[in-house]
Amino acid sequence: MATSAEVTFAQRLASNEARDRHRALKKLRKYISTRASQTGFTREELRKLWKGLHYSMWMQDKPLLQEELATKISQLLLAFTDPSAALTFAAAFFATEGNEWSRLDHWRMDKFMMLVREFLRTTFEVVHRAGWEATLVDQVAQLIEDEVMTPDNEEVADGLRLHLAEIYLQELTNVGAEDLDGDQIVCLLQPFVSYISKSDRYSQLLTGTVIVDKVSDKIFGAMLQCVQNDDEEDESPRLKYDLEAVSKALLDSGRDKKCPQRNRAKLYKLVKRIQAVTGNVSQAKPDKTESKAKPEDKKSNSKGKPKQTPKKAKKRKHSGTEVEDMEH
């Protein structure tokens, strides 16, 4: 029985000889470019390739060579002419690392964390080069949810989830700060909204509760910190968050009848934190149309309360009451 090309590549990529691994990786890029433009790959074929690529990184020593290899592996994504096919390749990577992460020893952890960061950045770069097309943005969000952030897959190591949550906004900012709008960012945050709403780790060990809380803080806590630390003199890239849209996504997820009560409480607590920040922002930077209060507004605010238009006050009251009602 003939050995498939994918198995041959996997064997050479995992070779004990560095020269064989380097040659195999160089040939693999050409093979991907040719094969992807013809018949494409099955999921099983991609799984075999990624098994070899994983052990290629496993075998690589010396930090500088590890960085070089992480870059070369990540740039395999750019060998695909079809960005959707490239994202399918990316999904196979995250699936492989999700299964292999728990087997990493502390000597190898750093280089694989570097590989995940590099690969995530290049994954975003693929979508960036395609103009952040809506279907591709959805595909990225879906693959992150399906392969890493799904709480149903117990084979995925929590360590990978935490690492991904820690670097996710950093790399998204590096690639998409200039182009992404609020709705696109909400879509890309959806895997983490889903994880917080669906994870049953709350009902298990205390460590599970800590994991859900850490994922929440690394994503939504970091988001709020970025908004609160907004300095006009700071020229570093920043994502353009639409906090109202993020709040709505959290509320919608909490309204799901399948959402456990404890998870729902966590989601609504995040909504309250967002409302507190948006309230502070609106007071610090009022709209010009609201700066001139009507006579009746001055009368209603005679006790030193912040000036608000009737419409805005009604909206804030409704939003806060809704969250409080749902928590009880």
Coordinates of C-alpha atoms in Angstrom, one line a residue:
M1 CA 0.0 0.0 0.0
A2 CA 1.4 3.3 -1.1
T3 CA 2.2 5.9 1.6
S4 CA 0.4 9.2 1.1
A5 CA 2.3 12.4 0.6
E6 CA 1.0 13.8 3.8
V7 CA 2.4 10.9 5.8
T8 CA 5.7 11.2 4.1
F9 CA 5.9 14.9 4.9
A10 CA 4.9 14.2 8.5
Q11 CA 7.7 11.6 8.9
R12 CA 10.3 13.9 7.5
L13 CA 9.1 17.0 9.4
A14 CA 9.5 14.9 12.6
S15 CA 12.9 13.6 11.7
N16 CA 15.8 13.6 14.2
E17 CA 18.0 15.2 11.5
A18 CA 17.6 19.0 11.3
R19 CA 18.6 19.0 7.6
D20 CA 15.7 16.6 6.8
R21 CA 13.2 18.8 8.7
H22 CA 14.3 22.0 6.9
R23 CA 14.1 20.4 3.5
A24 CA 10.7 18.9 4.2
L25 CA 9.4 22.3 5.4
K26 CA 10.7 24.0 2.3
K27 CA 9.1 21.4 0.0
L28 CA 5.8 21.5 2.0
R29 CA 5.2 25.2 1.1
K30 CA 5.4 24.4 -2.6
Y31 CA 3.3 21.3 -2.1
I32 CA 0.6 23.3 -0.3
S33 CA 0.6 26.0 -3.0
T34 CA 0.1 23.4 -5.8
R35 CA -2.3 21.1 -4.0
A36 CA -4.5 23.8 -2.6
S37 CA -5.1 25.3 -6.1
Q38 CA -6.2 21.8 -7.4
T39 CA -8.0 19.4 -5.2
G40 CA -7.5 20.9 -1.8
F41 CA -7.0 19.0 1.4
T42 CA -9.3 16.8 3.5
R43 CA -9.4 17.4 7.3
E44 CA -7.6 14.1 7.9
E45 CA -4.8 15.1 5.5
L46 CA -4.3 18.4 7.3
R47 CA -4.3 16.5 10.6
K48 CA -1.4 14.4 9.4
L49 CA 0.6 17.4 8.1
W50 CA 0.1 19.3 11.4
K51 CA 1.2 16.3 13.4
G52 CA 4.5 16.5 11.6
L53 CA 4.7 20.3 11.9
H54 CA 4.1 20.0 15.6
Y55 CA 6.9 17.6 16.1
S56 CA 9.2 19.7 13.9
M57 CA 8.8 22.5 16.5
W58 CA 9.1 19.9 19.3
M59 CA 12.5 18.8 17.9
Q60 CA 13.9 22.4 17.4
D61 CA 16.3 23.7 20.0
K62 CA 18.0 27.1 20.3
P63 CA 15.7 30.2 20.7
L64 CA 16.7 32.0 17.5
L65 CA 16.1 28.9 15.4
Q66 CA 12.8 28.4 17.2
E67 CA 11.6 31.9 16.3
E68 CA 12.6 31.3 12.7
L69 CA 10.8 28.1 12.5
A70 CA 7.6 29.6 14.1
T71 CA 7.6 32.2 11.4
K72 CA 8.1 29.7 8.6
I73 CA 5.3 27.5 9.9
S74 CA 3.0 30.4 10.3
Q75 CA 3.7 31.7 6.8
L76 CA 2.5 28.4 5.3
L77 CA -0.9 30.1 5.6
L78 CA 0.2 32.6 3.0
A79 CA 0.9 29.7 0.5
F80 CA -2.9 29.4 0.0
T81 CA -4.4 31.6 -2.7
D82 CA -7.9 31.0 -1.2
P83 CA -8.2 32.7 2.2
S84 CA -11.0 30.4 3.2
A85 CA -8.8 27.3 2.6
A86 CA -6.1 29.0 4.6
L87 CA -8.4 29.3 7.5
T88 CA -9.3 25.6 7.2
F89 CA -5.6 25.0 7.5
A90 CA -5.5 27.3 10.6
A91 CA -8.4 25.3 12.1
A92 CA -6.4 22.1 11.8
F93 CA -3.5 23.8 13.6
F94 CA -5.5 24.9 16.6
A95 CA -7.2 21.5 16.7
T96 CA -3.7 19.8 16.8
E97 CA -2.3 22.1 19.4
G98 CA -5.4 21.8 21.5
N99 CA -4.9 18.0 21.7
E100 CA -1.1 18.2 22.2
W101 CA -0.9 21.1 24.6
S102 CA -1.3 19.0 27.8
R103 CA 1.7 16.8 26.7
L104 CA 4.1 19.7 26.6
D105 CA 6.8 19.8 29.3
H106 CA 8.0 23.1 30.8
W107 CA 11.1 23.0 28.7
R108 CA 9.1 23.3 25.5
M109 CA 6.1 25.4 26.6
D110 CA 7.7 28.8 25.7
K111 CA 8.4 27.9 22.1
F112 CA 4.9 26.6 21.5
M113 CA 3.4 29.7 23.1
M114 CA 5.5 31.7 20.7
L115 CA 4.2 29.5 17.8
V116 CA 0.6 30.0 18.8
R117 CA 1.1 33.8 19.0
E118 CA 2.8 33.9 15.6
F119 CA 0.2 31.7 14.0
L120 CA -2.7 33.7 15.4
R121 CA -1.2 36.9 14.1
T122 CA -0.8 35.4 10.6
T123 CA -4.3 34.1 10.7
F124 CA -5.6 37.6 11.3
E125 CA -3.2 38.8 8.5
V126 CA -4.9 36.4 6.1
V127 CA -8.3 38.0 6.7
H128 CA -6.8 41.5 6.7
R129 CA -5.3 40.9 3.3
A130 CA -8.8 39.9 2.1
G131 CA -10.3 43.2 3.4
W132 CA -11.8 41.7 6.5
E133 CA -14.6 40.1 4.4
A134 CA -17.6 39.3 6.6
T135 CA -17.6 35.6 5.7
L136 CA -13.9 35.3 6.6
V137 CA -14.4 37.2 9.9
D138 CA -17.2 34.8 10.8
Q139 CA -15.0 31.8 9.8
V140 CA -12.1 33.0 12.1
A141 CA -14.5 33.4 15.0
Q142 CA -16.1 30.0 14.4
L143 CA -12.8 28.1 14.2
I144 CA -11.5 29.7 17.4
E145 CA -14.8 28.7 19.1
D146 CA -14.9 25.2 17.6
E147 CA -11.3 24.2 18.0
V148 CA -10.2 26.0 21.2
M149 CA -13.0 27.8 23.2
T150 CA -15.7 25.2 23.0
P151 CA -16.2 23.9 26.6
D152 CA -17.6 20.6 25.2
N153 CA -14.2 19.4 24.1
E154 CA -12.4 18.1 27.1
E155 CA -9.3 17.2 25.1
V156 CA -8.5 20.9 24.6
A157 CA -6.1 21.9 27.4
D158 CA -7.2 24.9 29.5
G159 CA -3.6 26.2 29.3
L160 CA -4.1 26.8 25.6
R161 CA -7.4 28.6 26.2
L162 CA -5.8 30.9 28.8
H163 CA -2.8 31.6 26.5
L164 CA -5.1 32.4 23.6
A165 CA -7.3 34.7 25.7
E166 CA -4.2 36.5 26.9
I167 CA -2.7 37.2 23.4
Y168 CA -6.0 37.5 21.4
L169 CA -6.6 41.2 21.7
Q170 CA -3.0 42.0 21.5
E171 CA -2.5 40.3 18.1
L172 CA -5.9 41.5 16.8
T173 CA -4.8 45.1 17.7
N174 CA -1.5 44.6 15.9
V175 CA -3.2 43.5 12.7
G176 CA -6.6 45.1 12.7
A177 CA -6.6 48.3 14.7
E178 CA -6.8 50.6 11.7
D179 CA -9.5 48.7 9.8
L180 CA -11.9 46.8 12.1
D181 CA -15.2 48.4 13.0
G182 CA -17.2 47.8 16.2
D183 CA -19.4 45.1 14.7
Q184 CA -16.5 43.1 13.3
I185 CA -14.8 43.2 16.7
V186 CA -17.9 41.9 18.4
C187 CA -18.0 39.0 16.0
L188 CA -14.4 38.2 16.8
L189 CA -15.1 38.3 20.5
Q190 CA -18.1 35.9 20.2
P191 CA -16.0 32.8 20.9
F192 CA -15.2 34.1 24.4
V193 CA -18.8 35.2 25.0
S194 CA -19.9 31.7 24.1
Y195 CA -17.3 30.1 26.4
I196 CA -18.4 32.2 29.4
S197 CA -22.0 31.4 28.8
K198 CA -21.7 27.7 28.0
S199 CA -18.8 26.4 30.1
D200 CA -20.0 24.0 32.8
R201 CA -16.7 24.4 34.7
Y202 CA -18.6 26.5 37.2
S203 CA -20.3 23.3 38.4
Q204 CA -17.1 21.4 38.7
L205 CA -13.9 22.1 40.6
L206 CA -12.9 25.5 41.9
T207 CA -10.0 25.6 39.4
G208 CA -12.7 25.5 36.6
T209 CA -14.3 28.6 38.1
V210 CA -10.9 30.3 38.1
I211 CA -10.4 29.5 34.4
V212 CA -13.7 31.0 33.4
D213 CA -12.9 34.1 35.4
K214 CA -9.4 34.4 33.9
V215 CA -10.7 34.1 30.4
S216 CA -13.3 36.8 31.1
D217 CA -10.6 39.1 32.6
K218 CA -8.1 38.6 29.9
I219 CA -10.6 39.5 27.2
F220 CA -13.3 41.8 28.6
G221 CA -11.2 43.1 31.5
A222 CA -8.5 44.0 29.1
M223 CA -11.0 45.6 26.7
L224 CA -12.4 47.9 29.5
Q225 CA -8.9 48.8 30.6
C226 CA -8.0 49.8 27.1
V227 CA -11.1 52.0 26.9
Q228 CA -10.6 53.6 30.3
N229 CA -6.9 54.3 29.6
D230 CA -7.7 56.1 26.3
D231 CA -5.2 58.9 26.0
E232 CA -5.3 61.2 23.0
E233 CA -1.6 61.7 23.1
D234 CA -0.9 58.0 23.0
E235 CA -0.5 57.1 19.3
S236 CA -0.2 53.4 19.8
P237 CA -2.8 51.4 17.8
R238 CA -6.2 50.7 19.5
L239 CA -9.2 48.7 18.6
K240 CA -12.4 50.7 18.0
Y241 CA -14.7 49.0 20.5
D242 CA -18.4 49.5 20.4
L243 CA -19.2 48.9 24.0
E244 CA -22.9 49.0 23.5
A245 CA -22.7 46.2 20.9
V246 CA -20.4 44.2 23.2
S247 CA -22.9 44.7 26.0
K248 CA -25.8 43.5 23.8
A249 CA -23.9 40.4 22.8
L250 CA -23.4 39.5 26.4
L251 CA -27.0 40.2 27.2
D252 CA -28.2 38.1 24.3
S253 CA -26.1 35.2 25.4
G254 CA -27.4 35.5 28.9
R255 CA -31.0 35.4 27.7
D256 CA -30.5 32.0 26.2
K257 CA -32.6 29.5 28.1
K258 CA -29.7 27.0 28.0
C259 CA -27.4 29.4 29.8
P260 CA -26.8 28.2 33.4
Q261 CA -27.8 30.6 36.1
R262 CA -24.2 31.0 37.4
N263 CA -22.9 31.7 33.9
R264 CA -25.8 34.2 33.3
A265 CA -24.8 36.1 36.5
K266 CA -21.2 36.3 35.2
L267 CA -22.4 37.7 31.9
Y268 CA -24.6 40.3 33.5
K269 CA -21.8 41.4 35.9
L270 CA -19.7 42.1 32.8
V271 CA -22.6 44.1 31.4
K272 CA -22.7 46.2 34.5
R273 CA -19.0 46.8 34.3
I274 CA -19.4 48.0 30.7
Q275 CA -22.3 50.3 31.7
A276 CA -20.2 51.8 34.4
V277 CA -17.5 52.6 31.9
T278 CA -19.8 54.0 29.3
G279 CA -21.4 56.2 31.9
N280 CA -18.0 57.6 32.9
V281 CA -17.1 58.2 29.3
S282 CA -20.3 60.0 28.5
Q283 CA -19.8 62.3 31.5
A284 CA -16.2 63.0 30.6
K285 CA -16.9 63.6 26.9
P286 CA -20.5 64.9 26.5
D287 CA -22.0 65.4 23.1
K288 CA -22.2 69.0 22.0
T289 CA -25.9 68.6 21.5
E290 CA -26.3 67.8 25.2
S291 CA -24.1 70.6 26.5
K292 CA -27.0 73.0 26.4
A293 CA -29.7 71.8 28.8
K294 CA -33.3 72.9 28.3
P295 CA -35.1 74.8 31.1
E296 CA -36.9 71.7 32.3
D297 CA -33.6 69.8 32.3
K298 CA -32.0 72.5 34.5
K299 CA -34.9 72.2 36.9
S300 CA -34.8 68.4 37.1
N301 CA -31.0 68.6 37.7
S302 CA -31.1 71.3 40.4
K303 CA -29.8 68.8 43.0
G304 CA -26.5 68.4 41.3
K305 CA -27.3 65.4 39.2
P306 CA -25.6 65.0 35.8
K307 CA -27.5 66.6 33.0
Q308 CA -29.1 64.2 30.7
T309 CA -31.7 64.4 27.9
P310 CA -34.9 62.6 28.7
K311 CA -34.2 60.0 26.0
K312 CA -30.8 59.1 27.3
A313 CA -31.9 58.9 30.9
K314 CA -34.7 56.6 29.9
K315 CA -32.3 54.3 28.0
R316 CA -29.9 54.1 30.9
K317 CA -32.7 53.3 33.3
H318 CA -34.1 50.6 31.1
S319 CA -30.7 49.0 30.5
G320 CA -29.7 48.9 34.2
T321 CA -33.2 47.6 35.3
E322 CA -33.1 44.9 32.7
V323 CA -29.8 43.5 34.0
E324 CA -30.9 43.7 37.6
D325 CA -34.2 42.0 36.8
M326 CA -32.5 39.1 34.9
E327 CA -30.1 38.5 37.8
H328 CA -32.9 37.7 40.2

